[in-house]
Coordinates of C-alpha atoms in Angstrom, one line a residue:
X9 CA -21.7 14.2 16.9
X10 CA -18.3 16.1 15.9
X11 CA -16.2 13.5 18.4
X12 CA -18.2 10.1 16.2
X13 CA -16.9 11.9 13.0
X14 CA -13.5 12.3 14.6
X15 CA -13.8 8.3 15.4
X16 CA -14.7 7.7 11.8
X17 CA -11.9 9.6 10.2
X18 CA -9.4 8.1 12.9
X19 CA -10.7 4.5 11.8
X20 CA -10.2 5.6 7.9
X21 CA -6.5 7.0 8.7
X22 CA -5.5 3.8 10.4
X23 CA -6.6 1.8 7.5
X24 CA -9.2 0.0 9.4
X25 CA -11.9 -0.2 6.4
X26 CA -14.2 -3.1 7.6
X27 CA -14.7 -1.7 11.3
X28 CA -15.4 1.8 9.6
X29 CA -17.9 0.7 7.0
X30 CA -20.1 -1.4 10.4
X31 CA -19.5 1.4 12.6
X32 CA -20.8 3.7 9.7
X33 CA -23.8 1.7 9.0
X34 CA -24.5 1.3 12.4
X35 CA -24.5 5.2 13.0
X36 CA -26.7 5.5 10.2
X37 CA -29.6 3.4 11.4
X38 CA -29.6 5.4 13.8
X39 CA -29.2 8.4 11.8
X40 CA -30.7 7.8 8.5
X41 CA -31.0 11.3 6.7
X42 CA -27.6 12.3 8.2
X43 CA -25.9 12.6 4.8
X44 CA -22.9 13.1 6.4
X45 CA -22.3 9.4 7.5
X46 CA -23.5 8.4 4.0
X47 CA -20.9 10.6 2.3
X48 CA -18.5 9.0 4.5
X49 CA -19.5 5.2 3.6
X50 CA -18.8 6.3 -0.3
X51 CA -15.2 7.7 0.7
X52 CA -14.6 4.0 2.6
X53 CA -16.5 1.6 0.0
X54 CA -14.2 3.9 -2.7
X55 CA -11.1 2.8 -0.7
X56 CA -12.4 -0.8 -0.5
X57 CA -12.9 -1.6 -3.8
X58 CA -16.8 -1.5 -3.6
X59 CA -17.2 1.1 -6.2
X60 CA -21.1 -0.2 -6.8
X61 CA -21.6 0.5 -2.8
X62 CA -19.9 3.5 -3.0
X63 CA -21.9 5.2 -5.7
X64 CA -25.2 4.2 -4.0
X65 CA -23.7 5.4 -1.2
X66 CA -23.1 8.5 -2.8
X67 CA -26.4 8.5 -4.4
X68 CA -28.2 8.2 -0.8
X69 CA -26.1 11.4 0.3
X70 CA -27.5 13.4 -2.6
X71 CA -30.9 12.3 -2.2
X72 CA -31.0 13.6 1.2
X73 CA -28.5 17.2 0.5
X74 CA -28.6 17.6 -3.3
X75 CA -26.2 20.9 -2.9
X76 CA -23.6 18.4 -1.4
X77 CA -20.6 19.2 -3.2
X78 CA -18.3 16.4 -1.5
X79 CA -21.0 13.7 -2.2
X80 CA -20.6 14.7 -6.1
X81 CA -17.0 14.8 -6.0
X82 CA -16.9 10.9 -4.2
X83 CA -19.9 9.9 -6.9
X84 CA -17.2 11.2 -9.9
X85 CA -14.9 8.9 -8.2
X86 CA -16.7 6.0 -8.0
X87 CA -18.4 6.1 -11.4
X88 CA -15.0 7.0 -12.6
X89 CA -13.5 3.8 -10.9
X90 CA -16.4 1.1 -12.7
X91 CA -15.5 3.2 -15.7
X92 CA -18.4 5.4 -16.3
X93 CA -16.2 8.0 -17.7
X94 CA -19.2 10.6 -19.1
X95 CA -21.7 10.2 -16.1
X96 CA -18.2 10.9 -13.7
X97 CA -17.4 14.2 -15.5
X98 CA -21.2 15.2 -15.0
X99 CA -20.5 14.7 -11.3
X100 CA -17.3 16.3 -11.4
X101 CA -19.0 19.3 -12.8
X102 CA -21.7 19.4 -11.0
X103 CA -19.3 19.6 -7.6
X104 CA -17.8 23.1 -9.1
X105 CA -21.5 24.1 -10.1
X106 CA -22.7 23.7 -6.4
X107 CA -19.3 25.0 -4.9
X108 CA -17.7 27.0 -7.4
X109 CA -15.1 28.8 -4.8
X110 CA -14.1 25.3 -3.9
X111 CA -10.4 25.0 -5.2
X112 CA -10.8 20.9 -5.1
X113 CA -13.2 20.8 -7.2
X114 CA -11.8 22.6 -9.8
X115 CA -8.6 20.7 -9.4
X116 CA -10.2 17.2 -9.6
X117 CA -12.3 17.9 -12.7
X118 CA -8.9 19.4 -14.3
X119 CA -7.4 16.2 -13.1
X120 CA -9.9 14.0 -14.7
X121 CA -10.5 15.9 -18.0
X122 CA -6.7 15.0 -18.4
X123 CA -7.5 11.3 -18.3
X124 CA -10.6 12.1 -20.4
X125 CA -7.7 13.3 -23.0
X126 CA -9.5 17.4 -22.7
X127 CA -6.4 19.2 -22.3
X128 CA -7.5 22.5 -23.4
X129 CA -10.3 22.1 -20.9
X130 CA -7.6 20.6 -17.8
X131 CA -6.0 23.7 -18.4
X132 CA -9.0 26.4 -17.9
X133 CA -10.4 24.1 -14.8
X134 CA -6.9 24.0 -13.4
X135 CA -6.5 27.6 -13.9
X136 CA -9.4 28.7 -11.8
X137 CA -8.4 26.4 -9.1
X138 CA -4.6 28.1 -8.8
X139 CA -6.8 31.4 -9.1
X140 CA -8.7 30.4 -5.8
X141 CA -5.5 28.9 -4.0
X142 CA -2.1 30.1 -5.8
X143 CA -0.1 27.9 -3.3
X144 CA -2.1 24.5 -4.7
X145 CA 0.6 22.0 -5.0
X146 CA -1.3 19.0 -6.5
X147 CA -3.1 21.4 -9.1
X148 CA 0.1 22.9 -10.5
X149 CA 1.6 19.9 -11.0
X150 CA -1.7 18.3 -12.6
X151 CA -1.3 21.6 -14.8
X152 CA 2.2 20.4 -16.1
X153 CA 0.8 17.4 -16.8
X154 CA -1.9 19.3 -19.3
X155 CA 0.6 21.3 -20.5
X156 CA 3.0 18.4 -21.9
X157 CA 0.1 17.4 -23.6
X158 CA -0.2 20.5 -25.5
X159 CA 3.0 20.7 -26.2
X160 CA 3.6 23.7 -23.8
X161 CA 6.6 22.5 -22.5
X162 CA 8.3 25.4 -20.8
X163 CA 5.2 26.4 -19.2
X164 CA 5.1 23.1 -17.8
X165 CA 8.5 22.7 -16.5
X166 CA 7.2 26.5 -14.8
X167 CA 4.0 24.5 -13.5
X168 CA 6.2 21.5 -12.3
X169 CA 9.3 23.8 -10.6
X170 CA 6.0 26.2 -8.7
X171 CA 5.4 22.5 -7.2
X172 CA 8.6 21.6 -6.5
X173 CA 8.9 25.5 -4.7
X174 CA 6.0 25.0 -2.8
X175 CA 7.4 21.5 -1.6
X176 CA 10.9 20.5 -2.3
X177 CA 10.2 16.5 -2.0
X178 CA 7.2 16.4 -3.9
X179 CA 8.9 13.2 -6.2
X180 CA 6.3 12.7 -8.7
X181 CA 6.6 16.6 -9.4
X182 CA 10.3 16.3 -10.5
X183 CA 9.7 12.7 -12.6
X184 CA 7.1 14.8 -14.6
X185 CA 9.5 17.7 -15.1
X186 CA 12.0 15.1 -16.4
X187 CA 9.6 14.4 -18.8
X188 CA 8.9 17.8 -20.2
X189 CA 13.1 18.4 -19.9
X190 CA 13.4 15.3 -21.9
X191 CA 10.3 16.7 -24.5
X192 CA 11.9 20.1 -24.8
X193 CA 15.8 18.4 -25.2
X194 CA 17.5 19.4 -22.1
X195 CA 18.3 15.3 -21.7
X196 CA 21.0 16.0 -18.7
X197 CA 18.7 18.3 -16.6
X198 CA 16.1 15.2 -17.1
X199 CA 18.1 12.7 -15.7
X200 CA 18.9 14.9 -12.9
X201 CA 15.4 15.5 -12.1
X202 CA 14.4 11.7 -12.4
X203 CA 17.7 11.0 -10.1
X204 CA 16.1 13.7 -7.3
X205 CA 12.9 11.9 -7.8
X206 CA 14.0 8.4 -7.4
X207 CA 16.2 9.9 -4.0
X208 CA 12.8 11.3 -2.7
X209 CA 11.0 7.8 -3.3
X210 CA 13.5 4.9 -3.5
X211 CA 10.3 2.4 -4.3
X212 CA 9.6 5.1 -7.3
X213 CA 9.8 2.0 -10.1
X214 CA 8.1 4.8 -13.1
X215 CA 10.9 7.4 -12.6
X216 CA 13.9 4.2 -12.9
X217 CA 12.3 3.2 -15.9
X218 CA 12.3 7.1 -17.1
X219 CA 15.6 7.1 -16.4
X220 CA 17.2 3.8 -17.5
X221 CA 15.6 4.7 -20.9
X222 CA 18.5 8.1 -20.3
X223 CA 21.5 6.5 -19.3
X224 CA 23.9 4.0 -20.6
X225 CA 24.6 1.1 -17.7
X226 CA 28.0 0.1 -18.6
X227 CA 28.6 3.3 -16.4
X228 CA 25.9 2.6 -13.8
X229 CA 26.5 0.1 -11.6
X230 CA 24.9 1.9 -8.4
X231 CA 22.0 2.3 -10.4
X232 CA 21.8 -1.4 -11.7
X233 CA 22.1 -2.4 -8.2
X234 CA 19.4 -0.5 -7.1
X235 CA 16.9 -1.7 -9.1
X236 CA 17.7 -5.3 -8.6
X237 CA 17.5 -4.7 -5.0
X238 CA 14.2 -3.3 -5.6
X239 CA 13.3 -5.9 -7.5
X240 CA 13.7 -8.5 -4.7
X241 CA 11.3 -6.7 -2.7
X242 CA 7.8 -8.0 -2.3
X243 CA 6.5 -4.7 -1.2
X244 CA 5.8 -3.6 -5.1
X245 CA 2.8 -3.2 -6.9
X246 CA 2.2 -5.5 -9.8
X247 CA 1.8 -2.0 -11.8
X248 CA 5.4 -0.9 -9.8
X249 CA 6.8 -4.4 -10.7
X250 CA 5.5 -3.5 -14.7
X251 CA 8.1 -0.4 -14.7
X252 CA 11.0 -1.9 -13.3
X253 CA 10.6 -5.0 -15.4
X254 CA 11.0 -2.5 -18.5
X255 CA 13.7 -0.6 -16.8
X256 CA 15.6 -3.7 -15.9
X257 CA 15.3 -5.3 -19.7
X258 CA 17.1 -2.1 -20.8
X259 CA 19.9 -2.5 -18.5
X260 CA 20.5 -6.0 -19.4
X261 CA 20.1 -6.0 -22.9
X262 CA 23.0 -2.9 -22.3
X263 CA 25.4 -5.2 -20.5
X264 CA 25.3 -8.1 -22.8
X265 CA 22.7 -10.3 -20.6
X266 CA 20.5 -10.7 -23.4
X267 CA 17.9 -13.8 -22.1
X268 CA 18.2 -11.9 -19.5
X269 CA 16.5 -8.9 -20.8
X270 CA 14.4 -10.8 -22.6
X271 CA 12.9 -12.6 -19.6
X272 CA 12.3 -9.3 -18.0
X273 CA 10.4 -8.2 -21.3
X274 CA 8.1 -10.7 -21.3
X275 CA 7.4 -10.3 -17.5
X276 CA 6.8 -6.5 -18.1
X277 CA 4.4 -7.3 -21.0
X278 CA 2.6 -9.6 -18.9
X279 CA 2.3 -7.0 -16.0
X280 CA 1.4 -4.7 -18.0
X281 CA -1.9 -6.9 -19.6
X282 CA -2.9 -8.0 -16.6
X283 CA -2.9 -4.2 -15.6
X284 CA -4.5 -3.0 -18.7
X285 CA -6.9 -0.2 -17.6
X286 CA -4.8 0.4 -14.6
X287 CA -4.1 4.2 -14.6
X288 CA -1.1 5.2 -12.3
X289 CA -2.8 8.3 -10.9
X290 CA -6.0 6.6 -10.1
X291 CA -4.1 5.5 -6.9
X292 CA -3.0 8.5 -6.0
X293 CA -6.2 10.8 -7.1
X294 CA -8.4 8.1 -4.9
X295 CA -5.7 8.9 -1.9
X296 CA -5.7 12.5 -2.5
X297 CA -9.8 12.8 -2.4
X298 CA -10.4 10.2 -0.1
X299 CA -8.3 12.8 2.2
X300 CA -10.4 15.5 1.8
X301 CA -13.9 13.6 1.6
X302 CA -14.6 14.2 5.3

């Protein structure tokens, strides 16, 4: 019933993942060709780390709906996430085959051809998905993203400020336009933007190390003592703690602290091996679906 799926979703909100993968299975005994609640158990093994799980779970929902675009676009995600890059992108296309007016879909296989390194391709799937919703936040600024890639850098500072218009505290719009500032040599409009971006997010360790690569810290105490404050907080990622590390080393190496910096480098390195594989937006896409899987 509609007010079980509201339950569902309400459990997945709260973060509750273990009480909605039993109340899910339990449903489903019940219910066994409702490919609904199977979709559903893909979206919450996804979040769990179960990726295996997930993409049977996936597999289950297809088997019973095979024009079930969300099932697809959950499969991509899982296969994508035990690194099954070309069977993914077969799923990802095969959501925009089955719904190809859905605006997602288009977005998500833009998103992932990016990763895949087929920026000529982001750009046409990313395209049609501003075509079929022109006030797509996450799609324009996936379509800066592209567009750095290609070198198109003033059409992706356009892509990134359409973002930032549609919503002014969208933080990992303005690190990204720092980036294509920085790429097409407008260094003090960069740092500006990765300042905004950093004031949006304080926790926002990329867009410190973006901008400590920027700015020269015998001038920038506040800044300094920012990130050591940040630093000191066991809130951050390992992959967080990687980017600070790197921002920090800068800094210290600027102000004379030199084993100092160097202890901060090899931290960083080690962060960043143990993290190897780790790709920053896989967070954030697997939020971003997961969101619109129900």
């Amino acid at each position: 019933s509609s007010e079980q799926i509201q339950q569902l979703t309400r459990l997945f909100g709260q973060g509750h993942l273990a009480e909605l993968i039993e109340e899910t299975n339990a449903l489903i005994r019940n219910f066994p060709r409702a490919a609904q609640l199977h979709n559903i158990l893909s979206v919450a093994y996804n979040a769990n780390g179960d990726y295996q799980a997930a993409i049977d779970s996936a597999n289950e929902a297809i088997r019973i709906q095979p024009d079930y675009a969300k099932a697809f676009l959950n499969q991509g995600n899982a296969l994508a996430n035990v690194g099954e890059l070309e069977n993914a992108l077969k799923s990802y296309r095969q959501v925009v085959l089955i719904a190809s007016d859905l605006a997602e879909g288009h977005n998500n296989l833009g998103a992932f051809l990016i990763k895949l390194q087929r920026y000529e391709e982001a750009v046409n799937s990313l395209n049609i998905a501003l075509e079929l919703n022109p006030a797509y936040i996450k799609a324009y600024n996936n379509m800066g993203c592209a567009l750095i890639e290609l070198g198109r850098y003033k059409e992706a500072i356009a892509s990134f400020d359409a973002a930032i218009n549609l919503n002014p505290d969208y933080a990992e719009a303005y690190n990204n336009r720092g980036g294509a500032l920085m790429d097409s040599g407008c260094k003090e409009e960069a740092i500006d933007s990765f300042r905004r971006a950093i004031q949006l997010n304080p926790s926002y360790t990329d867009a410190y190390r973006q901008l400590a690569e920027r700015v020269s810290f015998k001038a920038e105490d506040a800044l300094y003592a920012d990130m050591l404050a940040l630093f000191a907080s066991d809130e951050l990622t390992d992959n967080q703690r990687m980017h600070l590390c790197f921002a920090l080393a800068k800094a210290e190496d600027e102000l004379g602290n030199i084993d100092q910096s160097f202890a901060y480098l090899q931290q960083g390195n080690h962060l960043r091996k143990m993290s190897f594989g780790y790709d920053i937006d896989a967070d954030r896409a697997l939020f971003r679906q997961i969101r619109s899987a129900f």
